[in-house]
mmCIF file of C-alpha atoms in Angstrom:
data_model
loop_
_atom_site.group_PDB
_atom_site.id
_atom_site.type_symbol
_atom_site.label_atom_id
_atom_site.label_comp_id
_atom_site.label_asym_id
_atom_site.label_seq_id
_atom_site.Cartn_x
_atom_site.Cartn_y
_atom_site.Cartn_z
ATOM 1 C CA UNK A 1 -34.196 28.569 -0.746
ATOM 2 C CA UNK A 2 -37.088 27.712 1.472
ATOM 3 C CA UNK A 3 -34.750 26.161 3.971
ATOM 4 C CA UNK A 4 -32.496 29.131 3.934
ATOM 5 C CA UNK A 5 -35.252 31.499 4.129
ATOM 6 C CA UNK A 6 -37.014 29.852 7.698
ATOM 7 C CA UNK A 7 -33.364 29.277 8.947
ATOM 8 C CA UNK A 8 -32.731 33.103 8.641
ATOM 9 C CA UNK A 9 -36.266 34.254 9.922
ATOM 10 C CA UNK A 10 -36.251 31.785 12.869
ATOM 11 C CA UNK A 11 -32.821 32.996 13.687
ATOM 12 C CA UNK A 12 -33.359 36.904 13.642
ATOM 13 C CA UNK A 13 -36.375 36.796 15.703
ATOM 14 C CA UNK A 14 -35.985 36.370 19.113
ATOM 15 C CA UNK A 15 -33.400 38.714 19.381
ATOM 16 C CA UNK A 16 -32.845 41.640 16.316
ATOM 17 C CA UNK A 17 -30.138 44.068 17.416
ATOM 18 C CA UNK A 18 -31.362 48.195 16.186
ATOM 19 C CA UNK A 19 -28.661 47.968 13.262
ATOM 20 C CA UNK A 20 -30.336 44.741 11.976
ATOM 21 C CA UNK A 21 -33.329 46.024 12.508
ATOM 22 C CA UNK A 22 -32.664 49.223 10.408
ATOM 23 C CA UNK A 23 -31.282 47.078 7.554
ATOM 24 C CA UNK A 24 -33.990 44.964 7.587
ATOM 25 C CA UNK A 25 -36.446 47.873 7.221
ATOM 26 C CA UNK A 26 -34.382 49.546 4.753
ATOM 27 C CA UNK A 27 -34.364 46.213 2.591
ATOM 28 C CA UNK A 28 -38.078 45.896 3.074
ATOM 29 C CA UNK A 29 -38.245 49.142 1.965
ATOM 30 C CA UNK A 30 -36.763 49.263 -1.285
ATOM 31 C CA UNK A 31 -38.494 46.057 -2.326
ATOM 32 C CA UNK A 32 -41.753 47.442 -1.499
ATOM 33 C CA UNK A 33 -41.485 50.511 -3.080
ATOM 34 C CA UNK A 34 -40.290 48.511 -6.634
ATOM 35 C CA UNK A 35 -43.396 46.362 -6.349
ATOM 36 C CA UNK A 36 -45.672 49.026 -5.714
ATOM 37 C CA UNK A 37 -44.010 51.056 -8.837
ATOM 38 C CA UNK A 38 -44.415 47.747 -10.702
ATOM 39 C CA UNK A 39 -47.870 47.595 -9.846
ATOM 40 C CA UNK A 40 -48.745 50.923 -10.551
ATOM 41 C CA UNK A 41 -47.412 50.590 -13.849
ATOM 42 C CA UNK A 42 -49.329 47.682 -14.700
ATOM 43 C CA UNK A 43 -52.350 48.473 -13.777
ATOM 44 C CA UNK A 44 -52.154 51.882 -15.582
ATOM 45 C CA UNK A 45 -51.161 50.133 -18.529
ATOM 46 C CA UNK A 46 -54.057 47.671 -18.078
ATOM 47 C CA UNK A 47 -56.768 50.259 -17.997
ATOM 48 C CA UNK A 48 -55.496 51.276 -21.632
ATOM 49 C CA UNK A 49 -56.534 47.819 -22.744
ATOM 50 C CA UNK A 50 -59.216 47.061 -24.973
ATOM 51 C CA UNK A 51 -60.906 44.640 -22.485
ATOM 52 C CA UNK A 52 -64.029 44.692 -19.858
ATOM 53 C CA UNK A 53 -63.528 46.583 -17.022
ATOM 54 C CA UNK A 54 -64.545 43.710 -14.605
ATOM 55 C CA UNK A 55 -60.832 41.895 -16.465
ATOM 56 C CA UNK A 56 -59.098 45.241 -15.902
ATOM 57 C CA UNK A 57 -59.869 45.235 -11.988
ATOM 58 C CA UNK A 58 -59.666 41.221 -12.080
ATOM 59 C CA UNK A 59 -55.821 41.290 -13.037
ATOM 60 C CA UNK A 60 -54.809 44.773 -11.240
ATOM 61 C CA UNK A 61 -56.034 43.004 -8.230
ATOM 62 C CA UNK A 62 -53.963 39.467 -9.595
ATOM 63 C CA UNK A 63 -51.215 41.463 -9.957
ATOM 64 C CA UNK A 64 -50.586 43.224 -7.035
ATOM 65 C CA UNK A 65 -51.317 39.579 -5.338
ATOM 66 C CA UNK A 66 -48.403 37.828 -7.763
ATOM 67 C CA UNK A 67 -45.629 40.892 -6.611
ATOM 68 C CA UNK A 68 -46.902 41.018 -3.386
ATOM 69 C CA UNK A 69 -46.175 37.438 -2.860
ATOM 70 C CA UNK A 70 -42.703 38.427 -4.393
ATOM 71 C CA UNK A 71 -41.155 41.102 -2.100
ATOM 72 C CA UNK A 72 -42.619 38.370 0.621
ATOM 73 C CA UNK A 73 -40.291 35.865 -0.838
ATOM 74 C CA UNK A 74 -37.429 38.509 -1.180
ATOM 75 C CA UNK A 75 -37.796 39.017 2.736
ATOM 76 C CA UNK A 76 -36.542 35.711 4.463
ATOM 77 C CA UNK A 77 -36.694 37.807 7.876
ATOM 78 C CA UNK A 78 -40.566 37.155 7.735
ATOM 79 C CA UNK A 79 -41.332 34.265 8.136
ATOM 80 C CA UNK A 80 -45.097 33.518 6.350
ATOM 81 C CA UNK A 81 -47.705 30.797 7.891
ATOM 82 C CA UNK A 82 -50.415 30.429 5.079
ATOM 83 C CA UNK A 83 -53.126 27.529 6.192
ATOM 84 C CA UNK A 84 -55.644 28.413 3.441
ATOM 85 C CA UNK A 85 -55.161 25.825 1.113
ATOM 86 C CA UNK A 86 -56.619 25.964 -2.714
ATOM 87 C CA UNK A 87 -59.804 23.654 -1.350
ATOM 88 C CA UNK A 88 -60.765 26.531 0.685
ATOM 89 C CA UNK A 89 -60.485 29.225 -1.984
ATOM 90 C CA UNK A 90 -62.706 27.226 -4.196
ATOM 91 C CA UNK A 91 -65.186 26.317 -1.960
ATOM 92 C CA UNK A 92 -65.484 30.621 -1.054
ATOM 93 C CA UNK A 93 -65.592 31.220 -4.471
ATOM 94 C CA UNK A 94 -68.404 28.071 -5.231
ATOM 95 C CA UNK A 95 -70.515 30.410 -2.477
ATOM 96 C CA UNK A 96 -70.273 33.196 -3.546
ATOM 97 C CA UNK A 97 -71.420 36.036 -4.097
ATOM 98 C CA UNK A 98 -69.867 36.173 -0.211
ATOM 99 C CA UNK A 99 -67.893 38.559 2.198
ATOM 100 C CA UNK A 100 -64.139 37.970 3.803
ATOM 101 C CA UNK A 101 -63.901 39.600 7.139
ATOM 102 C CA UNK A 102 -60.342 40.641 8.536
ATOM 103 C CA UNK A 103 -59.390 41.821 11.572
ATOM 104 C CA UNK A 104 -56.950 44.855 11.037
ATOM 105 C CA UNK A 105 -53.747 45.641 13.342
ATOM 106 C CA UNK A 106 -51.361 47.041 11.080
ATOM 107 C CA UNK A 107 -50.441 48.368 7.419
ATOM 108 C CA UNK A 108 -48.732 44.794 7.059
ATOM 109 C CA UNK A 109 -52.533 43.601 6.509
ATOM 110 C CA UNK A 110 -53.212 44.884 3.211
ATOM 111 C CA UNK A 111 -49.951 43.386 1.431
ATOM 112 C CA UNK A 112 -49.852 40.106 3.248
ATOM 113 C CA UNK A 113 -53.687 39.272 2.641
ATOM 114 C CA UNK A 114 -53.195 40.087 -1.236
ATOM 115 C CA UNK A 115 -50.341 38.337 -1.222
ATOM 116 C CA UNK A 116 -51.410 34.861 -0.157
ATOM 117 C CA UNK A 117 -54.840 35.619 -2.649
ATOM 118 C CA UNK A 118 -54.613 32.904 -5.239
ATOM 119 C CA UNK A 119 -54.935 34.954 -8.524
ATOM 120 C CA UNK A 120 -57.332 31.992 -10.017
ATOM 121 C CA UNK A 121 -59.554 32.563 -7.143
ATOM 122 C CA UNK A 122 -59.458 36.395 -7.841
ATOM 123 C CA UNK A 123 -60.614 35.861 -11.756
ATOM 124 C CA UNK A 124 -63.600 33.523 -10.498
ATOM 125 C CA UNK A 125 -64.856 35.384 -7.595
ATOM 126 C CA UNK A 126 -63.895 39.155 -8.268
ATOM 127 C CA UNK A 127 -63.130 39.717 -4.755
ATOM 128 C CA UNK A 128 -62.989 43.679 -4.367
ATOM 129 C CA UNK A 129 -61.719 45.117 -1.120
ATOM 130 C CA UNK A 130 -63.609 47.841 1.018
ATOM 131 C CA UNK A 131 -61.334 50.365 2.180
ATOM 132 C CA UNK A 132 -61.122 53.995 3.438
ATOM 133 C CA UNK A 133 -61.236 56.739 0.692
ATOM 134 C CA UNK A 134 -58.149 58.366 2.105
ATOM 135 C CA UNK A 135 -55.999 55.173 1.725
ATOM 136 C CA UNK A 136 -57.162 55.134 -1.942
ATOM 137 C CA UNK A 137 -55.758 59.036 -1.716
ATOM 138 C CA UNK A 138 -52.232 58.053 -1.572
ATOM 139 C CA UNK A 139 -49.792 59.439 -4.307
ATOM 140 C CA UNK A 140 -49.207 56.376 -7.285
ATOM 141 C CA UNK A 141 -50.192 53.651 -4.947
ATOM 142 C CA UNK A 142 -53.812 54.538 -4.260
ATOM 143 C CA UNK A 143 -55.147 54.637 -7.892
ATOM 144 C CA UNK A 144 -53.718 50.845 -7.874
ATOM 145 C CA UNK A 145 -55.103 49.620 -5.203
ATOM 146 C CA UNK A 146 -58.671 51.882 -5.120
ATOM 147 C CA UNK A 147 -60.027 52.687 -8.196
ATOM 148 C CA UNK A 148 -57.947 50.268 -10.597
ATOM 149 C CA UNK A 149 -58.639 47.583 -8.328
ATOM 150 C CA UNK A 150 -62.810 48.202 -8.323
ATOM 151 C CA UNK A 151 -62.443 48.949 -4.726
ATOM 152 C CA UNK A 152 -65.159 50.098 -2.595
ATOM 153 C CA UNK A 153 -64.273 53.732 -0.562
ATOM 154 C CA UNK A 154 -65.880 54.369 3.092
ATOM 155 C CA UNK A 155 -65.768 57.950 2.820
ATOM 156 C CA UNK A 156 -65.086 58.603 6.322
ATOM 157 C CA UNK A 157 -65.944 62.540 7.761
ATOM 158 C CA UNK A 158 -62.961 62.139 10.998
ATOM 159 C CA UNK A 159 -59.703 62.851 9.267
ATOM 160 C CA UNK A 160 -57.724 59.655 9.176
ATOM 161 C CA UNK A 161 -60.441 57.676 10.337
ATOM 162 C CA UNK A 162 -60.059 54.050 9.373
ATOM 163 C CA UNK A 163 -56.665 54.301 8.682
ATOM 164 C CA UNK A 164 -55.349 54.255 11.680
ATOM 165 C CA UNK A 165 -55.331 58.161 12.788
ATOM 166 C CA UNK A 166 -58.264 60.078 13.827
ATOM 167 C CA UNK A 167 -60.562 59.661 16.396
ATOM 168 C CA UNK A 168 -61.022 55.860 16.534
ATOM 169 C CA UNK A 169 -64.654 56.166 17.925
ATOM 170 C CA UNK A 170 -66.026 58.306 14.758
ATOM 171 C CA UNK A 171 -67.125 56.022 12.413
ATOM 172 C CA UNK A 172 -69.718 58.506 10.910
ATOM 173 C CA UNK A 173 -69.312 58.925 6.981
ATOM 174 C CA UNK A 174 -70.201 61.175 4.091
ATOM 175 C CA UNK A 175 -73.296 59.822 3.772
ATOM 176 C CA UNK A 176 -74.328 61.209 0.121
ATOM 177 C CA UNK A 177 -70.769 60.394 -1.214
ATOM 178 C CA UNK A 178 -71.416 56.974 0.500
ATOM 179 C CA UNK A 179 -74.653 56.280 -1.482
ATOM 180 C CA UNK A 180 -73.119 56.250 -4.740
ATOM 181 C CA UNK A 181 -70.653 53.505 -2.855
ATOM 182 C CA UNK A 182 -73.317 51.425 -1.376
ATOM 183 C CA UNK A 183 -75.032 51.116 -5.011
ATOM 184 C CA UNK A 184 -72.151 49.787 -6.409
ATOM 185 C CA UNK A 185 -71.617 46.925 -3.345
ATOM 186 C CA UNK A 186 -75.154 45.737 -4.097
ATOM 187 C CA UNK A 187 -74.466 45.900 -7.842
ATOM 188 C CA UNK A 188 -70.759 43.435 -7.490
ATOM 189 C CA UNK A 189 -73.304 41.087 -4.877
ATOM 190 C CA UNK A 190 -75.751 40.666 -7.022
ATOM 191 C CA UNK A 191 -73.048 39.757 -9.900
ATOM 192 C CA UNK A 192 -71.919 37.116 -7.086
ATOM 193 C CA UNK A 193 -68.998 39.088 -6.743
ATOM 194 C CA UNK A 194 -66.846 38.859 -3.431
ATOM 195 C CA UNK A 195 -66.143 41.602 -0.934
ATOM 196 C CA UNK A 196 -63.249 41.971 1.503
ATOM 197 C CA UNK A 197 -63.316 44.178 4.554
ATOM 198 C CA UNK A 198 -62.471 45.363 7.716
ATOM 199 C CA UNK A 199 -65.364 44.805 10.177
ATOM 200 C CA UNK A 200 -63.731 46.733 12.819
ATOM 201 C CA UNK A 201 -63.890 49.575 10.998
ATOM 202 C CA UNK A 202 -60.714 50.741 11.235
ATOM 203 C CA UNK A 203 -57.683 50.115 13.053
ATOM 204 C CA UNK A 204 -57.389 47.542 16.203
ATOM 205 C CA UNK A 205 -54.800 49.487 18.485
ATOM 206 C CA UNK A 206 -55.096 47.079 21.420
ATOM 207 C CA UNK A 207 -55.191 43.796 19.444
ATOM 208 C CA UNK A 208 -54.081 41.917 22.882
ATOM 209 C CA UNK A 209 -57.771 42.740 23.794
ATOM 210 C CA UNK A 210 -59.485 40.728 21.544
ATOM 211 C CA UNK A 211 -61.401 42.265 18.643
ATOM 212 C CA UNK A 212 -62.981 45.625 18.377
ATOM 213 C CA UNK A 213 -66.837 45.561 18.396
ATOM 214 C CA UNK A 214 -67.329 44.745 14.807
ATOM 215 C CA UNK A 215 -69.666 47.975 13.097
ATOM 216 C CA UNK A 216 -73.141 46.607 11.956
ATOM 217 C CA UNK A 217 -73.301 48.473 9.270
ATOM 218 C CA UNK A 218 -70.887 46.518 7.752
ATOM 219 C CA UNK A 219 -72.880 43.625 7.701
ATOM 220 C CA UNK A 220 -76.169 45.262 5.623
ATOM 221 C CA UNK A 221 -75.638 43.841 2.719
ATOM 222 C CA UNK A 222 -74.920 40.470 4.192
ATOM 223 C CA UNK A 223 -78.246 40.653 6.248
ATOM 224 C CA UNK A 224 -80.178 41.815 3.029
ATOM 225 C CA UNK A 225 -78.984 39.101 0.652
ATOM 226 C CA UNK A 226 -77.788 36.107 2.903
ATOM 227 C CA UNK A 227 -74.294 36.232 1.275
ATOM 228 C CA UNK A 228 -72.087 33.201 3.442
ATOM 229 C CA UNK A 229 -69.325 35.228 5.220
ATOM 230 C CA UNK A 230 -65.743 33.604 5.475
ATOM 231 C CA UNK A 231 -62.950 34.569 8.150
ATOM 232 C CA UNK A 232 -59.209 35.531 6.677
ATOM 233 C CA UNK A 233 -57.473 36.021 10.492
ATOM 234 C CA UNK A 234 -54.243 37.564 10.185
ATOM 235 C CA UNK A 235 -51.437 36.839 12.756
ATOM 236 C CA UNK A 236 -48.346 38.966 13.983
ATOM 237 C CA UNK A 237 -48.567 41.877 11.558
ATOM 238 C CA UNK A 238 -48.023 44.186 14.436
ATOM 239 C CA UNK A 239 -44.165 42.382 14.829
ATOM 240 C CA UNK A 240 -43.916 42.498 11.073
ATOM 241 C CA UNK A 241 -44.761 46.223 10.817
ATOM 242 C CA UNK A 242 -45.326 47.833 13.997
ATOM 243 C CA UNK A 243 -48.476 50.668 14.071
ATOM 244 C CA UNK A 244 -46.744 53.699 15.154
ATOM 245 C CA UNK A 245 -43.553 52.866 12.517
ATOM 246 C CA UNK A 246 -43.078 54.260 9.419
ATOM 247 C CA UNK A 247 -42.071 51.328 7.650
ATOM 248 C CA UNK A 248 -41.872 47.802 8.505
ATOM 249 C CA UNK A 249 -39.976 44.769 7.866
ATOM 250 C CA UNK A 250 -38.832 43.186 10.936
ATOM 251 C CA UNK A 251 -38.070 39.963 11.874
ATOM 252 C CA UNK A 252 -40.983 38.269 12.561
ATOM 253 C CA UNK A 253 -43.752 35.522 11.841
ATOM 254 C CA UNK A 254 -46.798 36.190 10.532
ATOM 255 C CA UNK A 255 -49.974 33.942 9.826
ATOM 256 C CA UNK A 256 -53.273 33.963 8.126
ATOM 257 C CA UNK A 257 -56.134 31.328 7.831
ATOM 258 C CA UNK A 258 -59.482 31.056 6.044
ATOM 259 C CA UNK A 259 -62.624 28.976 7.867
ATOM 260 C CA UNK A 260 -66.531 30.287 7.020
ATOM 261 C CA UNK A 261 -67.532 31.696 9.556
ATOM 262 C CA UNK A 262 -70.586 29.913 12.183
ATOM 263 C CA UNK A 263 -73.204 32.031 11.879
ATOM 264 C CA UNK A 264 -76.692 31.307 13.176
ATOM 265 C CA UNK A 265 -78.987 28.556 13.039
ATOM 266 C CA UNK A 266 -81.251 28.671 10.360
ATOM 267 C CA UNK A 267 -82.687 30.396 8.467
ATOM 268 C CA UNK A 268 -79.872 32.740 8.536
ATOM 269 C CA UNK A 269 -82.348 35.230 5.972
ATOM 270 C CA UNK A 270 -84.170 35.826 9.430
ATOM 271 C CA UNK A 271 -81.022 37.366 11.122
ATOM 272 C CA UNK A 272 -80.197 41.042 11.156
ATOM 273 C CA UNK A 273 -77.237 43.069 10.889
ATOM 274 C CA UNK A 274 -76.775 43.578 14.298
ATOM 275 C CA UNK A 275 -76.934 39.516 14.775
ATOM 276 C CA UNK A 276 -74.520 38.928 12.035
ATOM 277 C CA UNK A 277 -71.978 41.016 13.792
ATOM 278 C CA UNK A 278 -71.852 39.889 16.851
ATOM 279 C CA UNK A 279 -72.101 36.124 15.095
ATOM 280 C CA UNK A 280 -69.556 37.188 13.518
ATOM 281 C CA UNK A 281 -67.264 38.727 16.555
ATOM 282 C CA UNK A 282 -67.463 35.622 18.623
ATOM 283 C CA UNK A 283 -66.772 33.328 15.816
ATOM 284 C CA UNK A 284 -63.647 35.222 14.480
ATOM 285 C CA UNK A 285 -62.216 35.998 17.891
ATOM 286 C CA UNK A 286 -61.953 32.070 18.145
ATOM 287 C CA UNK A 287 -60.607 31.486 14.738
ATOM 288 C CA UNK A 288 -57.741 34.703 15.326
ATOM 289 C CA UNK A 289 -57.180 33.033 18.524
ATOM 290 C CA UNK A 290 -56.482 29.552 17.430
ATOM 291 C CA UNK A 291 -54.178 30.639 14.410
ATOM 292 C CA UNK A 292 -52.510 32.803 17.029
ATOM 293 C CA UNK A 293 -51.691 29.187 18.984
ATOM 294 C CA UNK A 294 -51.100 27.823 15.984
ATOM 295 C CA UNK A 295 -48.019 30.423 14.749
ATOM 296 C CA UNK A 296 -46.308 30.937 18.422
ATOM 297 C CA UNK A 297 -46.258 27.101 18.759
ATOM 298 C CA UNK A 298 -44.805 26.948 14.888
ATOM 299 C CA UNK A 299 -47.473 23.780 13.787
ATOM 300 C CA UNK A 300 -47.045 22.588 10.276
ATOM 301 C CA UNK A 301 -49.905 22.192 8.061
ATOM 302 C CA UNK A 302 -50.824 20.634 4.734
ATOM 303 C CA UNK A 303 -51.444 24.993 3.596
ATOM 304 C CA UNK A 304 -49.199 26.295 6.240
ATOM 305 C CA UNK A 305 -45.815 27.122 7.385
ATOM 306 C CA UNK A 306 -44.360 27.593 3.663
ATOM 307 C CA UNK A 307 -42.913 30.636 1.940
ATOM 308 C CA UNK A 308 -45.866 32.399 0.226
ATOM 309 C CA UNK A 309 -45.150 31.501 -3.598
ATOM 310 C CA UNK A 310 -46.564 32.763 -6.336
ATOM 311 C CA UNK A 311 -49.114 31.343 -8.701
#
């Protein structure tokens, strides 16, 4: 199946006629919307469940990672690099309480980062994501992925801000709503609980550019309690699902890697937010860089250049 699957992705890419395209799109389509019905069932039926609610958001987010990984497999027209391998999953959760950074292009992000999270590593580390409130708005879908999930809302004041609309230079937020949000960040790091996030702050419409100045906010808590931050760079989303589309699907190949992040010389408890993000920049714009080499050239690796399977 594997072999079949590259042989078909390789061969649509370099040249995908509209029809194909369309088809591919609509296929993409309909398996996304069954996995996110799926997943919206089971995490509403999980939050009826007698258990802890640090379980309930453990396996909402372990399930949307497990049928994630399924509609990837159902979609041989992308084509999936993964060079995280289990090592480096256990060695982010051995550090943790820590942050994943991940540079944002497209709504492909979200469902191929879950996708290639090992659910083991999401039971040890209860990694939560950090994501705009309005994403967490959406009909069925959001209540999965926000508040099922124990994710973290940016309560943005720009309409669409962070999600790709708005005015991409207003990062200002609701900042007594936001209180309530920041409390409960500090409360899953001091459980040595993992956060995920988008440093940019929203959207990266010129990606060919390089990063966008990562926001230094971001990196408060990370400057308060020393957490170790980790890089997931994701590669050719953009192909996968283009911005300004409505849906996505095409034929294309798309990456992602995991490396902690070189900070700054010790004692990194010395540095500041505003040193941690621009650590951070440089070191992630090399790592997003290199995976980019890595994917056009088509490199095999003992994580990468396999389906995404699921665990």
């Amino acid at each position: 199946l594997f072999n079949v699957s590259l042989h078909l992705s390789t061969s649509l890419q370099p040249m995908t006629p509209a029809p194909l395209r369309l088809l591919c799109r609509v296929w993409f389509g309909a398996t996304l919307a069954v996995a996110c019905l799926l997943l919206g069932a089971a995490t509403r039926v999980l939050h009826l469940l007698p258990i802890s609610l640090e379980l309930s958001e453990d396996l909402s987010v372990s399930t949307a990672a497990v049928l994630f990984r399924l509609m990837l497999r159902v979609n041989p027209q992308i084509r999936v690099i993964n060079t995280a391998r289990e090592a480096d999953w256990d060695r982010l959760a051995a550090c943790s309480p820590a942050m994943i950074l991940m540079n944002h292009t497209s709504f492909f992000d979200f469902f191929l980062f879950t996708a290639l999270l090992p659910p083991r590593f999401v039971r040890r580390a209860h990694v939560r994501t950090v994501m705009s409130a309005s994403i967490a708005q959406l009909p069925f879908l959001g209540r999965s992925i926000g508040d099922h999930a124990g994710s973290f809302k940016v309560y943005f004041q720009a309409k669409g801000a962070g999600f790709g609309k708005g005015d991409a230079s207003d990062f200002s937020v609701d900042r007594a709503r936001q209180e309530a949000e920041t409390a409960r960040m500090e409360a899953h790091i001091k459980r040595r609980g993992v956060l995920a996030f988008c440093p940019e702050g929203g959207m990266n419409k010129t990606p060919s550019e390089g990063l966008n100045p990562f926001r230094r906010g971001s990196f408060a808590q990370a400057a308060k309690y020393s957490t170790p931050i980790w890089g997931a760079a994701l590669h050719g989303s953009t192909a996968a699902w283009p911005r300004d589309a409505l849906l996505g699907g095409d034929p294309s190949t798309v990456a992602l890697s995991l490396e902690q992040l070189t900070l700054l010389p010790p004692p990194v408890a010395t540095a500041t937010a505003a040193d941690l993000a621009e650590a951070c920049q440089e070191a992630m714009q090399r790592q997003v860089d290199r995976l980019a080499t890595l994917a056009r050239g088509g490199a095999r690796t003992e994580g990468g250049a396999t389906r995404a399977r699921a665990s």
